[in-house]
Coordinates of C-alpha atoms in Angstrom, one line a residue:
M1 CA -19.0 44.8 49.2
K2 CA -17.9 42.1 50.9
S3 CA -16.3 42.7 54.7
L4 CA -14.8 39.7 56.4
I5 CA -16.4 40.1 60.3
F6 CA -14.5 39.2 63.2
R7 CA -17.9 37.8 66.0
K8 CA -16.2 36.1 68.3
L9 CA -13.0 34.4 69.6
M10 CA -12.2 32.3 72.6
I11 CA -8.5 31.7 73.9
L12 CA -7.6 28.5 76.2
S13 CA -4.4 27.8 78.0
E14 CA -4.1 24.2 79.4
Q15 CA -0.5 25.0 80.7
E16 CA -2.3 28.3 82.8
Q17 CA -5.7 26.7 83.7
K18 CA -6.8 30.3 82.1
G19 CA -9.3 31.4 79.2
I20 CA -11.4 34.0 77.7
H21 CA -14.8 34.3 75.7
L22 CA -15.0 37.6 73.7
T23 CA -18.3 39.1 71.3
F24 CA -17.4 41.6 68.9
D25 CA -19.2 44.3 67.8
R26 CA -19.2 46.6 64.9
I27 CA -17.0 49.5 66.4
N28 CA -14.5 47.5 69.8
V29 CA -12.4 49.8 72.2
I30 CA -10.5 47.9 74.2
I31 CA -9.0 50.1 77.0
G32 CA -6.4 49.1 79.3
S33 CA -5.2 51.2 82.7
D34 CA -1.5 50.8 81.6
N35 CA 0.5 49.1 78.8
S36 CA 0.9 46.0 79.9
V37 CA -2.5 44.4 81.1
G38 CA -2.9 42.2 77.0
K39 CA -4.6 45.2 74.8
S40 CA -1.6 44.3 71.9
T41 CA -2.4 40.9 72.7
L42 CA -6.4 40.7 72.5
V43 CA -5.8 41.8 68.5
K44 CA -3.2 40.2 67.5
N45 CA -4.9 36.5 68.1
L46 CA -7.3 37.6 66.0
F47 CA -4.5 37.8 63.8
W48 CA -2.8 34.6 64.4
S49 CA -6.0 32.8 64.7
L50 CA -6.5 33.3 61.3
G51 CA -3.0 32.2 60.3
C52 CA -0.7 35.6 61.3
N53 CA 2.3 35.6 63.0
P54 CA 2.3 38.4 64.6
Y55 CA 5.0 40.4 67.5
F56 CA 4.4 38.1 70.7
D57 CA 6.4 38.7 73.5
D58 CA 7.7 35.4 75.4
N59 CA 5.3 35.6 78.1
W60 CA 2.8 34.8 75.8
K61 CA 4.4 32.0 73.8
G62 CA 4.8 30.4 77.7
T63 CA 1.1 30.4 77.9
E64 CA 0.6 27.6 74.8
S65 CA -2.3 28.8 73.9
K66 CA -5.0 27.1 71.9
T67 CA -7.4 30.2 70.0
V68 CA -11.7 29.4 68.1
I69 CA -12.1 32.6 65.9
E70 CA -15.8 32.6 64.4
F71 CA -16.2 35.0 61.2
A72 CA -18.3 35.9 58.6
V73 CA -17.8 37.0 55.5
N74 CA -21.7 38.9 53.9
D75 CA -24.1 36.2 55.5
K76 CA -21.2 33.3 55.6
V77 CA -20.1 32.5 59.0
Y78 CA -17.0 30.7 59.3
I79 CA -15.0 28.6 62.1
C80 CA -11.2 29.4 62.3
A81 CA -8.9 26.9 65.0
R82 CA -5.2 27.2 65.8
D83 CA -3.0 25.0 68.5
S84 CA 1.1 25.3 67.8
S85 CA 0.9 22.3 64.7
R86 CA -2.3 22.8 63.1
I87 CA -5.0 25.1 62.0
M88 CA -8.9 24.1 61.2
L89 CA -11.1 26.0 58.9
G90 CA -14.7 25.6 57.7
E91 CA -18.3 27.0 57.6
K92 CA -19.6 26.2 61.1
N93 CA -21.2 23.6 62.1
K94 CA -19.7 21.9 59.4
Q95 CA -16.7 19.5 59.5
L96 CA -13.3 21.4 58.9
A97 CA -10.3 21.1 57.0
V98 CA -7.3 20.1 58.6
Y99 CA -3.9 21.4 57.6
N100 CA 0.0 21.4 59.2
S101 CA 1.3 24.6 57.3
L102 CA 0.1 28.2 57.3
T103 CA 1.5 27.9 53.3
G104 CA -0.6 25.6 50.5
D105 CA -3.9 24.0 50.9
Y106 CA -4.8 26.5 54.1
A107 CA -3.9 30.0 52.5
E108 CA -5.6 29.0 49.4
H109 CA -9.1 27.9 51.3
F110 CA -9.0 30.9 53.2
A111 CA -8.2 33.3 50.9
S112 CA -11.2 31.6 48.6
I113 CA -13.2 32.6 51.0
V114 CA -11.8 36.0 51.6
G115 CA -11.5 37.0 47.4
F116 CA -7.9 36.9 47.6
N117 CA -6.7 36.2 44.2
A118 CA -3.4 37.6 44.6
L119 CA 0.0 35.6 44.0
L120 CA 3.6 35.9 44.4
P121 CA 7.0 33.6 43.8
A122 CA 9.2 32.6 46.7
R123 CA 12.5 33.6 47.4
D124 CA 15.1 32.0 44.2
S125 CA 11.6 30.2 43.3
N126 CA 9.5 30.8 39.4
I127 CA 6.6 29.5 40.9
A128 CA 4.0 31.3 41.9
T129 CA 1.3 30.7 45.1
T130 CA -0.5 32.4 47.1
P131 CA 0.8 33.6 50.0
P132 CA -0.2 33.2 53.4
A133 CA -2.9 35.0 55.4
A134 CA -0.8 38.0 56.5
F135 CA -0.6 39.2 53.5
Y136 CA -4.2 40.0 53.5
F137 CA -4.5 41.3 56.7
L138 CA -1.3 43.5 56.1
P139 CA -2.9 46.5 55.1
F140 CA -5.6 46.1 57.8
Y141 CA -3.8 45.9 61.2
I142 CA -1.3 48.8 63.1
D143 CA 1.2 46.8 65.5
Q144 CA 1.6 49.1 68.6
K145 CA 5.1 49.1 67.8
R146 CA 6.3 48.4 64.2
S147 CA 3.6 49.5 62.5
W148 CA 4.0 52.8 63.7
I149 CA 7.9 53.3 62.5
E150 CA 6.7 51.9 58.7
A151 CA 3.9 50.6 57.2
W152 CA 3.4 46.8 55.8
D153 CA 5.5 45.6 58.9
S154 CA 3.0 44.3 61.1
F155 CA 3.9 40.7 60.4
N156 CA 6.5 38.1 61.0
D157 CA 7.5 35.7 57.9
L158 CA 7.3 38.3 55.1
K159 CA 10.6 38.1 54.2
Q160 CA 9.9 34.5 52.3
Y161 CA 8.4 36.8 49.5
A162 CA 11.0 39.1 47.3
R163 CA 10.0 42.2 46.5
W164 CA 6.3 41.1 47.3
T165 CA 5.2 44.9 48.1
T166 CA 5.7 45.7 44.4
D167 CA 2.2 43.8 44.0
I168 CA 1.1 43.4 46.8
I169 CA 0.2 47.2 47.5
P170 CA -1.0 48.0 43.7
Y171 CA -3.5 45.1 45.1
H172 CA -4.5 46.1 47.7
C173 CA -5.5 49.9 47.0
G174 CA -7.7 48.1 43.9
A175 CA -5.0 48.9 41.1
F176 CA -4.3 45.2 40.0
T177 CA -7.3 42.1 40.4
K178 CA -7.3 38.9 39.7
E179 CA -6.3 39.2 35.9
Y180 CA -3.2 40.5 36.3
F181 CA -2.2 37.2 38.2
Q182 CA -3.5 35.4 36.2
F183 CA -1.1 37.1 33.6
T184 CA 1.5 36.8 36.0
D185 CA 1.1 33.1 36.4
E186 CA 1.2 32.4 33.0
M187 CA 4.7 34.4 32.5
Y188 CA 6.1 32.6 35.4
E189 CA 5.3 29.1 33.5
V190 CA 6.4 30.7 30.0
E191 CA 9.9 31.3 31.8
R192 CA 9.8 27.8 33.2
E193 CA 9.1 26.8 30.0
K194 CA 12.3 28.9 28.7
T195 CA 14.8 27.7 31.5
N196 CA 13.8 23.7 30.4
V197 CA 14.3 24.6 26.6
N198 CA 18.1 26.6 27.4
N199 CA 19.2 23.3 29.5
E200 CA 17.8 20.8 27.1
V201 CA 19.7 23.5 24.5
A202 CA 23.1 24.0 26.2
R203 CA 22.5 19.8 27.1
I204 CA 22.7 19.4 23.3
D205 CA 25.8 22.1 22.3
T206 CA 27.6 20.0 25.0
A207 CA 26.3 16.3 23.5
I208 CA 28.2 17.2 20.1
S209 CA 31.4 18.7 20.8
V210 CA 32.0 15.7 23.0
V211 CA 31.3 13.7 19.9
D212 CA 33.7 16.1 18.0
E213 CA 36.5 15.9 20.6
F214 CA 36.5 12.8 20.6
I215 CA 35.7 11.2 16.3
P216 CA 37.6 13.2 14.1
K217 CA 35.8 13.3 11.2
I218 CA 37.5 11.1 8.1
T219 CA 35.9 11.3 4.4
T220 CA 37.1 8.2 2.3
T221 CA 36.0 5.3 0.2
V222 CA 35.9 2.0 1.1
D223 CA 35.8 -0.9 -1.6
K224 CA 32.8 -3.7 -2.4
S225 CA 35.7 -6.6 -0.7
E226 CA 36.5 -4.2 2.2
L227 CA 32.7 -3.5 3.1
D228 CA 32.6 -7.3 2.9
E229 CA 35.0 -7.9 4.7
I230 CA 33.8 -5.4 7.5
K231 CA 30.7 -6.4 7.4
V232 CA 32.0 -10.2 8.3
E233 CA 33.9 -9.0 10.7
L234 CA 30.6 -6.6 12.2
E235 CA 28.5 -9.7 11.8
K236 CA 30.2 -12.3 14.2
D237 CA 32.6 -10.3 16.2
L238 CA 32.2 -6.8 16.6
A239 CA 28.4 -6.2 16.6
D240 CA 28.4 -5.9 20.6
L241 CA 31.8 -3.7 20.6
H242 CA 29.7 -1.2 18.2
S243 CA 26.9 -1.5 20.4
F244 CA 28.6 -0.8 23.3
Q245 CA 31.2 1.9 21.9
E246 CA 27.8 3.8 21.0
V247 CA 26.6 4.0 24.6
L248 CA 29.5 5.0 25.7
F249 CA 30.1 7.5 23.9
E250 CA 26.1 9.0 25.0
E251 CA 26.8 7.9 28.5
I252 CA 30.1 10.5 28.5
A253 CA 28.0 12.8 26.4
G254 CA 25.3 12.4 28.3
L255 CA 27.3 13.2 31.5
K256 CA 29.6 16.1 29.6
A257 CA 26.1 17.5 28.7
N258 CA 24.9 17.8 32.1
R259 CA 28.1 18.9 33.7
K260 CA 28.7 22.1 31.4
H261 CA 24.8 22.9 32.8
Q262 CA 26.1 22.5 36.3
E263 CA 29.3 24.5 35.4
I264 CA 26.2 27.3 34.2
Q265 CA 24.8 27.2 36.9
L266 CA 27.9 27.5 38.6
R267 CA 28.7 31.0 36.6
I268 CA 25.0 32.6 37.1
A269 CA 25.2 31.3 41.2
E270 CA 28.5 33.4 41.8
T271 CA 27.9 36.6 39.6
S272 CA 24.3 36.2 41.4
L273 CA 26.2 36.0 44.9
E274 CA 28.8 38.6 43.4
E275 CA 25.6 41.1 42.8
S276 CA 24.3 40.1 46.5
E277 CA 27.8 41.4 48.0
L278 CA 27.9 44.9 45.5
D279 CA 23.6 45.0 46.6
Y280 CA 24.3 45.3 50.8
E281 CA 27.7 47.5 50.0
Y282 CA 25.5 50.0 48.0
A283 CA 22.8 50.0 50.3
L284 CA 25.6 50.3 53.6
E285 CA 27.3 53.1 51.8
H286 CA 23.5 54.7 51.4
A287 CA 22.2 53.5 55.2
S288 CA 20.4 56.8 55.7
E289 CA 18.9 56.8 53.0
V290 CA 15.5 54.3 53.7
E291 CA 14.9 54.4 49.6
L292 CA 17.1 53.5 46.9
E293 CA 16.9 54.2 43.1
C294 CA 19.0 51.2 41.3
P295 CA 21.5 53.1 39.3
T296 CA 21.3 50.3 37.0
C297 CA 17.7 49.6 36.4
G298 CA 15.8 52.8 38.5
T299 CA 14.0 50.5 40.5
T300 CA 13.5 52.2 43.4
Y301 CA 13.4 49.5 46.6
D302 CA 13.6 49.8 50.6
N303 CA 16.7 50.7 52.6
T304 CA 16.4 49.3 55.6
L305 CA 17.9 47.7 58.4
V306 CA 15.9 44.2 57.7
D307 CA 15.9 44.7 54.2
R308 CA 20.1 45.0 54.5
F309 CA 19.9 42.4 56.9
S310 CA 17.3 40.3 53.8
L311 CA 20.8 40.6 51.6
L312 CA 23.2 39.5 53.8
Q313 CA 21.1 36.1 53.7
D314 CA 20.4 35.9 50.1
Q315 CA 24.8 36.0 50.2
E316 CA 24.6 32.9 52.4
Q317 CA 21.8 31.3 50.2
S318 CA 24.6 31.9 47.0
K319 CA 27.3 30.7 48.8
Q320 CA 25.7 27.3 49.7
V321 CA 24.3 26.9 46.4
C322 CA 27.5 28.2 44.8
L323 CA 29.0 25.1 47.5
R324 CA 26.1 22.2 46.2
I325 CA 27.0 23.1 42.5
Q326 CA 31.1 22.8 43.0
H327 CA 30.2 18.9 44.6
E328 CA 27.8 18.1 41.8
I329 CA 31.2 19.2 39.0
E330 CA 32.7 16.9 41.1
D331 CA 30.4 13.4 41.0
F332 CA 30.1 14.2 37.3
D333 CA 33.8 14.4 37.0
S334 CA 34.4 11.0 39.1
E335 CA 31.5 9.1 36.6
L336 CA 33.5 11.0 33.7
S337 CA 36.7 9.2 34.9
E338 CA 34.8 5.9 35.2
K339 CA 33.2 6.1 31.9
L340 CA 36.2 7.4 30.3
V341 CA 38.3 4.8 31.5
E342 CA 35.6 1.7 30.3
L343 CA 35.8 3.6 26.3
D344 CA 39.6 3.3 26.7
G345 CA 38.7 -1.0 27.6
V346 CA 36.8 -0.8 23.9
K347 CA 38.8 1.0 21.9
N348 CA 42.2 -1.8 22.8
R349 CA 39.3 -4.6 21.8
I350 CA 38.9 -2.4 18.8
D351 CA 42.8 -1.9 17.9
K352 CA 43.6 -5.8 17.8
L353 CA 41.8 -5.3 14.2
N354 CA 43.2 -2.0 13.4
K355 CA 46.2 -4.2 11.6
K356 CA 43.4 -5.7 9.1
Y357 CA 42.1 -2.8 7.9
Y358 CA 44.9 -0.4 8.3
R359 CA 45.0 1.7 4.9
E360 CA 46.6 5.6 3.9
E361 CA 44.6 7.7 1.2
K362 CA 46.0 11.0 0.3
E363 CA 47.4 11.4 3.5
T364 CA 44.7 10.2 5.7
K365 CA 44.9 6.9 7.5
F366 CA 41.5 5.5 8.6
N367 CA 41.1 1.8 9.8
L368 CA 38.3 -0.1 11.1
S369 CA 38.7 1.5 14.4
N370 CA 38.0 5.1 12.1
I371 CA 34.9 3.7 10.9
L372 CA 33.2 2.4 13.5
D373 CA 34.5 5.9 15.7
S374 CA 32.6 7.9 12.6
V375 CA 29.1 5.4 12.6
A376 CA 28.7 6.2 16.5
A377 CA 29.4 9.5 16.4
H378 CA 27.3 9.9 13.1
S379 CA 24.4 7.7 15.6
V380 CA 24.5 10.1 18.7
R381 CA 24.9 13.7 16.5
Y382 CA 22.0 12.7 14.4
R383 CA 19.8 12.1 17.6
V384 CA 20.7 15.6 18.7
E385 CA 21.3 17.5 16.5
S386 CA 17.8 17.5 14.9
S387 CA 16.0 18.6 17.7
R388 CA 18.4 21.6 18.9
Q389 CA 16.9 23.9 15.5
E390 CA 13.0 23.1 17.0
N391 CA 14.4 24.1 20.8
I392 CA 16.3 27.0 19.7
V393 CA 12.5 28.3 17.8
K394 CA 11.2 27.5 20.6
L395 CA 13.1 29.3 22.8
S396 CA 12.4 32.4 20.7
G397 CA 8.7 32.0 21.2
L398 CA 8.9 31.7 24.3
T399 CA 10.9 34.8 24.9
N400 CA 8.4 36.7 22.5
K401 CA 5.0 34.9 24.4
K402 CA 6.7 36.7 27.9
K403 CA 7.5 40.1 26.0
W404 CA 3.8 40.6 24.9
L405 CA 2.1 39.0 28.5
G406 CA 4.1 41.8 30.2
K407 CA 2.5 43.9 27.9
D408 CA -1.0 42.9 28.3
R409 CA -0.6 42.8 31.4
T410 CA 0.3 46.1 31.7
K411 CA -2.6 47.7 29.4
A412 CA -5.2 45.6 31.2
M413 CA -4.4 47.5 34.0
K414 CA -3.5 51.0 33.3
E415 CA -6.6 52.4 33.7
R416 CA -7.4 51.0 37.2
K417 CA -4.3 51.9 38.4
K418 CA -4.4 55.8 37.4
E419 CA -7.8 55.3 39.1
S420 CA -6.4 54.3 42.6
F421 CA -3.4 56.2 42.4
D422 CA -5.2 59.3 41.3
K423 CA -7.7 59.4 44.3
F424 CA -4.6 58.5 46.5
Q425 CA -3.2 61.4 46.2
E426 CA -6.7 62.8 46.9
I427 CA -6.9 61.2 49.7
F428 CA -3.7 61.2 51.1
P429 CA -3.6 65.1 51.8
S430 CA -6.7 65.8 53.1
L431 CA -6.0 63.4 55.5
V432 CA -2.5 65.0 56.8
T433 CA -4.6 68.1 56.5
R434 CA -7.0 66.7 59.3
L435 CA -4.6 65.2 61.4
G436 CA -2.8 68.3 61.8
A437 CA 0.0 66.6 60.6
H438 CA 1.3 70.5 58.7
G439 CA 5.2 69.0 58.5
V440 CA 5.0 65.9 55.8
Q441 CA 5.5 67.3 52.6
T442 CA 2.4 65.4 50.4
S443 CA 4.0 66.0 47.2
K444 CA 6.9 63.9 47.8
I445 CA 4.4 61.3 48.9
K446 CA 3.2 60.4 45.3
S447 CA 1.8 56.9 45.3
P448 CA 0.5 54.4 48.1
M449 CA 4.4 53.0 46.6
T450 CA 6.5 55.7 48.4
H451 CA 5.1 54.9 51.9
K452 CA 8.5 54.6 53.5
K453 CA 8.8 58.4 53.5
V454 CA 5.7 58.8 55.1
A455 CA 7.8 58.1 58.2
V456 CA 10.5 59.7 58.3
S457 CA 7.8 63.4 57.4
G458 CA 8.0 66.4 60.0
G459 CA 8.7 65.2 63.9
A460 CA 7.8 62.0 65.5
A461 CA 4.6 62.7 66.2
E462 CA 3.4 64.4 63.6
G463 CA 5.2 61.2 61.5
T464 CA 2.5 58.7 62.8
R465 CA -0.1 60.7 61.9
A466 CA 1.3 61.2 58.7
L467 CA 1.8 56.8 58.8
L468 CA -1.8 57.1 60.6
A469 CA -2.7 59.4 57.2
Y470 CA -1.6 56.6 54.7
Y471 CA -3.2 53.0 56.7
L472 CA -6.9 55.2 56.3
S473 CA -6.0 56.5 52.7
I474 CA -4.8 52.4 52.0
Y475 CA -8.3 51.3 54.0
K476 CA -10.9 54.1 51.5
L477 CA -8.9 52.2 48.6
S478 CA -9.5 49.1 49.5
Y479 CA -13.1 49.7 49.7
L480 CA -13.5 51.7 46.4
F481 CA -11.2 49.4 44.6
S482 CA -10.5 46.1 46.1
E483 CA -12.1 42.7 44.6
T484 CA -11.3 41.3 48.3
A485 CA -13.5 41.3 51.2
L486 CA -12.8 44.3 53.7
A487 CA -11.1 43.4 56.5
P488 CA -11.2 45.0 59.9
L489 CA -9.2 47.6 60.4
V490 CA -7.7 47.9 63.8
V491 CA -5.0 50.3 65.1
D492 CA -3.2 49.6 68.3
T493 CA -2.3 52.8 70.8
P494 CA -2.2 55.3 68.5
K495 CA -2.0 57.9 71.6
Q496 CA 1.6 56.2 73.1
Q497 CA 2.9 58.1 70.6
E498 CA 3.6 61.6 71.7
Q499 CA 0.0 62.6 70.3
A500 CA -1.2 65.3 72.2
G501 CA -5.1 64.8 74.1
M502 CA -6.9 67.4 70.8
R503 CA -5.1 65.6 68.2
Y504 CA -6.0 62.0 69.7
E505 CA -9.4 63.6 69.5
V506 CA -8.7 64.1 66.0
I507 CA -7.9 60.7 65.3
V508 CA -10.3 59.3 66.6
Q509 CA -12.8 61.0 65.2
S510 CA -10.9 60.6 61.9
L511 CA -11.3 56.9 62.5
I512 CA -14.9 57.2 62.8
E513 CA -15.4 59.1 59.6
N514 CA -13.4 57.1 57.2
I515 CA -14.8 53.6 58.0
P516 CA -17.9 52.1 55.8
E517 CA -20.9 51.3 57.4
D518 CA -20.8 47.7 56.6
A519 CA -17.0 47.4 57.7
Q520 CA -15.5 47.1 61.3
V521 CA -12.6 48.6 63.7
F522 CA -11.2 47.8 66.7
L523 CA -8.9 50.5 68.8
C524 CA -6.7 50.0 71.3
G525 CA -5.9 52.4 74.0
M526 CA -5.9 53.4 77.4
D527 CA -9.2 55.5 79.3
D528 CA -8.9 58.5 78.0
P529 CA -12.2 60.5 77.6
A530 CA -11.0 61.3 73.9
L531 CA -12.7 58.4 73.1
K532 CA -15.9 58.8 74.1
P533 CA -17.1 58.6 70.9
M534 CA -16.2 55.3 70.2
T535 CA -17.0 53.9 73.2
S536 CA -20.9 55.6 73.4
T537 CA -21.4 54.2 69.9
G538 CA -19.2 50.5 70.0
K539 CA -18.3 48.0 73.0
T540 CA -15.7 49.0 74.9
F541 CA -13.6 45.6 76.5
Y542 CA -11.7 46.8 80.0
L543 CA -8.5 45.0 80.9
E544 CA -7.3 45.4 84.3
N545 CA -5.2 42.2 85.2
E546 CA -1.6 42.6 84.6
R547 CA 0.2 40.9 81.8
S548 CA -2.9 38.6 82.1
L549 CA -5.4 38.7 79.3
L550 CA -6.9 34.9 80.3
K551 CA -8.9 34.5 83.3
K552 CA -9.0 31.5 85.7
E553 CA -12.5 31.5 85.9
E554 CA -13.4 31.4 82.1
F555 CA -11.3 28.6 82.1
K556 CA -13.7 25.6 82.2
L557 CA -16.2 27.6 80.5
V558 CA -14.2 28.3 77.2
K559 CA -13.1 24.5 77.5
Q560 CA -16.2 23.2 77.0
E561 CA -16.6 25.2 74.1
I562 CA -13.7 24.9 71.6
G563 CA -12.2 21.8 73.7
S564 CA -13.2 19.0 71.6
F565 CA -11.6 21.5 68.3
F566 CA -8.4 20.2 69.5
E567 CA -8.6 16.3 70.8

C-alpha cells in the first residue's frame, strides 16, 4: 500500500517579515492555548502548499505567504513550492516543473505521483479531465468548521464539477478503479462523436430542405436542337452564372443549416433553463430535506443551501447561453439576407434569357432558369444526400457503443463495489458504537453515498461523533481497497464540537486504533489530558502567539532555505 507522508513545511511571509519551519513525525499533535493561535492555519497550509484551496480567513490572506512542502510517497521524496501565482513540483534535488494553474498539467503531474486516476467532466462539458489535488485530499482532511457539518466539503472551488460525488466517493472507497475511468473516458469520447454526427445530420437535413424550398422539381424533355442551343449558351454566356448560382445555393444551404442547428441548440438551452428553474423550485419546496430523490429518474441528489445556490448558478449560465445563441441566429439572418439579394441578382440576369427558351408541356412551364436551377439543385443534393445515410448508420453504432461501454463499466466494478460497500456496513456501525453515538440510526446509512444523513443523526455532539465514524470508515476503506496513495488523516479540533471529556478520550483512542502503521495522522486541539496517548508517542507542536503561526525570529532562516524557489 502506497502512503503519502508530509515531512517538512516551510512558510515565508515577506509582507510580515516572518516565517516558520516545521518537521513532522508519524503522529502529530498541534496544541494551542485557545482557538486563535493558528492550529487550523498550520494544517490548512499542508494542503494549500499542494494545490488545494482551503477556507482561510482574511488575516491569513493578508500575509501573502509562500510555502514549500517536502513530502514522500513510499521512498521517493518530492518538493512542492507555491506562491500567489505559481506552483512548482518535482523530485527533491531535481529541477521543478513550474505551473500557472492548479488544473490541467499540474493536476495530472500530482495525480501521477499519488496514483490518483479519477477523471471528471467540468460543468457543461463532455471532456473528462484529471481534477485538482483537492479531490484527492477530500476524505483525508476534517476541517475545523465545515467538515463537522457536512462531509466532502473541506475545500473551496469544488463546484466547477457537477455531481462529482457520484464517482469520487466510490473511487476513494476502492469501489472504482482506473479501469472505471478508462470506460468513462471512452464514453465521453463516444458522446463527443455523437454530438458531431448529430450536428452534421441536422445540417444535411436543413441543406436538403433549403434546396427543396428554393428549387421546385421539374420533369420534362428537351429536344436535341434545344439542347444544342442551350449548350452553346451555357458555354458562351452562362457558365459563370451557373457556377455563381451553384455557389450561392451552397452558401445559403450552409447558412440555413447553421441557423437551424443554432435553433436546435437554443431549444436545448431553453429546455435546460426551464428544467433548472423547476429543479430549484422543487429543491426549495423541500428545503428541509438534505437529500432529494428525483421524481423523474429516481436518482438521489444533495439538497443543501450550497447545492441550491449551484442550481441558481446553472440558471444564470443557461440564460447567458440562450442570449449568445440568439445573437448568433441574428448574425446568420443578416448574412442570409445578403446572400438572397445576391441570388436575386443572378436570377434577374438569367430571366433575360427566359424568353428564348420558354415553353409549356402538359401544364408544366419551364425555361432556362428552371433548367439551370435544376442542375444546381441536383449538384447540391447529390453532395449532401449520399453522406446522410452514412451518418445515420454511424449514429446508431455510436449509441450502441456507449450503451455497451456503460454495461461493461458497471460489470467490471460490480464485485469491487459490493465488497467495499459491504465492508462499510460492517465498519461504520462498529465505529458509531465505539464512539458512543447511540442516537444515530446506522440502518439508514447504508453506504458511503448516504453521507448527508450522517450529520443530521442524533444530537449535535452525537452527530459530530457519527461524522468522525464516517470519516474513519472511509479512511479504512481507502486503506483496504483504494489504488491511490493513502494520505495523512488530518482532524481539526473535534473537542470544540461539544464533546465531553470521556468522549474525547474515546475519540483520541479511536484515531490511534484506526490509523495504519504506515500512515500519518495530524490532530489539532487545545491542551487536554485526553491527548496524552498521542502526545506521548508522537510529535507535539505548541502554538502560543495569538493569531500568528509565523515567527519573526525564523524569517531569515526560512528565507535562506526557500527564497531561491521564488526568484
